[in-house]
mmCIF file of C-alpha atoms in Angstrom:
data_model
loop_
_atom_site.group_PDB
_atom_site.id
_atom_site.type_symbol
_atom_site.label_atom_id
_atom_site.label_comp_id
_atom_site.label_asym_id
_atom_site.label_seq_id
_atom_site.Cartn_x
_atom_site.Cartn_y
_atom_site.Cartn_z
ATOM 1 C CA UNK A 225 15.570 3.773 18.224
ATOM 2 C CA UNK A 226 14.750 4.443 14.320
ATOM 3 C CA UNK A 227 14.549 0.370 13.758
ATOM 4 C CA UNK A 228 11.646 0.873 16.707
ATOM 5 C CA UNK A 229 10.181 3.945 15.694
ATOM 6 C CA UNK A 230 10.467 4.116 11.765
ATOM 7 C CA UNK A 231 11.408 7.933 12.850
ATOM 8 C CA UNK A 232 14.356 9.915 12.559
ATOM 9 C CA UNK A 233 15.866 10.698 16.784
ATOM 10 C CA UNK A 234 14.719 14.367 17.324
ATOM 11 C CA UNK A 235 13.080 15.346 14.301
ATOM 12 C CA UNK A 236 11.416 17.874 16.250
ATOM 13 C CA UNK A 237 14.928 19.798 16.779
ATOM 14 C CA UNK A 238 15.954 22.518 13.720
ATOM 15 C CA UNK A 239 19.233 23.126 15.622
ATOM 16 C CA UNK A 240 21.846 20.465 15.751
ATOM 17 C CA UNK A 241 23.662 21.886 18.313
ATOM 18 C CA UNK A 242 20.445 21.470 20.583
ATOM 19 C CA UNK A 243 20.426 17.798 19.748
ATOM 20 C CA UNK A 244 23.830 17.553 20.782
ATOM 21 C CA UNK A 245 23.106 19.482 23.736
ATOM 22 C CA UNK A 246 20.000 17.167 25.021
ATOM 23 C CA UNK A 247 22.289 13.933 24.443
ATOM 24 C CA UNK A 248 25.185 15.144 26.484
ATOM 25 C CA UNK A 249 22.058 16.007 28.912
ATOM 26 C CA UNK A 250 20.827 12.536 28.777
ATOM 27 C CA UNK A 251 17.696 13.246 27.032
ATOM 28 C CA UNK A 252 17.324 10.136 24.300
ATOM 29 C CA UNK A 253 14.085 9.637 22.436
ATOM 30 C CA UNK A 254 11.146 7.659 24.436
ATOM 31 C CA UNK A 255 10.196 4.224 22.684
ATOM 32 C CA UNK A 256 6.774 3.102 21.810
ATOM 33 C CA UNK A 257 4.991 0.629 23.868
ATOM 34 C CA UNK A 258 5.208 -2.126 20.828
ATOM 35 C CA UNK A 259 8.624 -1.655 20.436
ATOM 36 C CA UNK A 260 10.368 -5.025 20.274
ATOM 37 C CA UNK A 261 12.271 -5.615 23.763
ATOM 38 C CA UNK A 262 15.286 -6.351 21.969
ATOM 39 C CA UNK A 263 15.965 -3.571 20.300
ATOM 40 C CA UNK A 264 14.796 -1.517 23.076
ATOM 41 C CA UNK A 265 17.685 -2.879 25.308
ATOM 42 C CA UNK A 266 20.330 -2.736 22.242
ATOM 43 C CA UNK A 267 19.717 0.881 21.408
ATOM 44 C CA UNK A 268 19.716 2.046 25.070
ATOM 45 C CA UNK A 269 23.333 0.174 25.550
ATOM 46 C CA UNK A 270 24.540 2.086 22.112
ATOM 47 C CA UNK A 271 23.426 5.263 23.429
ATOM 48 C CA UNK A 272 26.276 5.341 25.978
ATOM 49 C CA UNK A 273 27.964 8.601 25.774
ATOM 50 C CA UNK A 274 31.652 6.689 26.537
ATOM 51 C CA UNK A 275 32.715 5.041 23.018
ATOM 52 C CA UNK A 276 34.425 1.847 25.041
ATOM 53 C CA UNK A 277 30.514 1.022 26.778
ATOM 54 C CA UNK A 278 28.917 0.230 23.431
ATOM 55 C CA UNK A 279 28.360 -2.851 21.822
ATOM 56 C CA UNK A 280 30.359 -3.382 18.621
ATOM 57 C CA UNK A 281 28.981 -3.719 15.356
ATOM 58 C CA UNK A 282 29.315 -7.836 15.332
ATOM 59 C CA UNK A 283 27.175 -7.313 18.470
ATOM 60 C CA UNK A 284 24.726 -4.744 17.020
ATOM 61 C CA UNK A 285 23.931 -6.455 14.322
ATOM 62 C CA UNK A 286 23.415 -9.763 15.749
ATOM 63 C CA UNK A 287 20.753 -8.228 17.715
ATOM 64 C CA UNK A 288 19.388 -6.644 14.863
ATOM 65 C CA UNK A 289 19.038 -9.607 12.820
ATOM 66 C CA UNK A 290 17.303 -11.816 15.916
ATOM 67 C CA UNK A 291 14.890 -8.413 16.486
ATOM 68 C CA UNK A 292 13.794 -9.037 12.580
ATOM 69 C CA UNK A 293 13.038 -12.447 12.690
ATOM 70 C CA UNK A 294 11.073 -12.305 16.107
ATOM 71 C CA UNK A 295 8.963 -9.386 14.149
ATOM 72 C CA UNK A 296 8.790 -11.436 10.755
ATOM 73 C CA UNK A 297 7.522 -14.347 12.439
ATOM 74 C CA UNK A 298 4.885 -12.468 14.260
ATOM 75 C CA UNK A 299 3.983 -10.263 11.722
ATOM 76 C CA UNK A 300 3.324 -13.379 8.882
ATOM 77 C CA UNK A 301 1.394 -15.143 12.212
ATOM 78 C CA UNK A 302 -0.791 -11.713 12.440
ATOM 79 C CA UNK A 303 -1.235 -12.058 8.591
ATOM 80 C CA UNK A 304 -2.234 -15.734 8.465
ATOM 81 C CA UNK A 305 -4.759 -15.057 11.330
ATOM 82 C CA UNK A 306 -6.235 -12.315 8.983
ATOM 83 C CA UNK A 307 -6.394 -14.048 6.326
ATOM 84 C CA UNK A 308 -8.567 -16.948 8.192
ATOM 85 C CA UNK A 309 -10.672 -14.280 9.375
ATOM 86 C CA UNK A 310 -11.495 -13.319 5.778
ATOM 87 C CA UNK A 311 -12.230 -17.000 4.372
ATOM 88 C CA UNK A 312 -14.634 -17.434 8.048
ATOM 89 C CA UNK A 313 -16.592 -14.123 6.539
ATOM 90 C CA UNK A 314 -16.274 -14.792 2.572
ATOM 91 C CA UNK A 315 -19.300 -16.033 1.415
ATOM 92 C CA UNK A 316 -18.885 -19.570 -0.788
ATOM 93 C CA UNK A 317 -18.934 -17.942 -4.037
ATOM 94 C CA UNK A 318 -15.946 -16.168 -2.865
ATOM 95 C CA UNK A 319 -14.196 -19.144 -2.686
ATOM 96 C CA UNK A 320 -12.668 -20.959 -5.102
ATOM 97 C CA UNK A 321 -14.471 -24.215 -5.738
ATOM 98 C CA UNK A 322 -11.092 -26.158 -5.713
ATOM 99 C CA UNK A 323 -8.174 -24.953 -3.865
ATOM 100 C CA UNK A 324 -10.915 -23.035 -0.995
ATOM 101 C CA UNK A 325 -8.979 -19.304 -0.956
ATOM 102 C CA UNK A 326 -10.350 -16.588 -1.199
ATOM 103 C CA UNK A 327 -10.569 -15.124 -4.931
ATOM 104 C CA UNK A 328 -9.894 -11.239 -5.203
ATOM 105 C CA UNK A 329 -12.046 -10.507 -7.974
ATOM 106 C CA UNK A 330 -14.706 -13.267 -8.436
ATOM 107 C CA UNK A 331 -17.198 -13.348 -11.127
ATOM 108 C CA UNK A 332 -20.330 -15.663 -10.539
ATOM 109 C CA UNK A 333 -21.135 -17.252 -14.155
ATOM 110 C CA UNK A 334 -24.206 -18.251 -15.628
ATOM 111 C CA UNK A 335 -23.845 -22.030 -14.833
ATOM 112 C CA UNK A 336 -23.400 -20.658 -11.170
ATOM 113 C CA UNK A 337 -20.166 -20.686 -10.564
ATOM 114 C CA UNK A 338 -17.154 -18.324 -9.646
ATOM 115 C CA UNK A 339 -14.275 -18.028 -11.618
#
């Protein structure tokens, strides 16, 4: 749930013994609607209250590592579609002349170019 969330399970709760107390109820944090499937369906089997239902650690962190990837790939696609975006919109001086990206400062000389 904190891989998911980036947040600590009931932060909201001063009183440890009431965190205890909603577990043993069943309570368990609620996971955001872009929270990766996998780790969705790993944390829910970890959060077992009997010790001999959870998946061990080989297990966990198998899961883990394919979760990352899955999210690295789609967050460096996200990032290469923003980045076309931005070279569609630059205007041509904002381009370098010979490799075409984007330049992040570019200063327009007085033969014309931008350097």
């Amino acid at each position: 749930w904190e891989l998911a969330s980036r947040k600590l399970p009931f932060a909201d709760v001063a009183n440890r013994k009431k965190v205890v107390q909603r577990i043993r109820a069943g309570q368990m944090e609620e996971f955001s609607g872009d929270a990766p499937a996998a780790l969705v369906e790993l944390a829910r089997s970890a959060w077992s209250l009997d010790p001999a239902q959870r998946p061990k650690a080989a297990v966990v962190m198998a899961a883990i590592d394919r979760a990352l990837k899955v999210t690295e790939v789609k967050t460096l696609q996200e990032e290469n579609e923003r980045l076309k975006t931005q070279l569609r919109q630059a205007p041509n001086e904002f381009l370098c002349p010979i490799t075409r990206e984007l330049m992040a400062d570019p200063v327009v000389a007085s033969d014309g170019f931008s350097y």
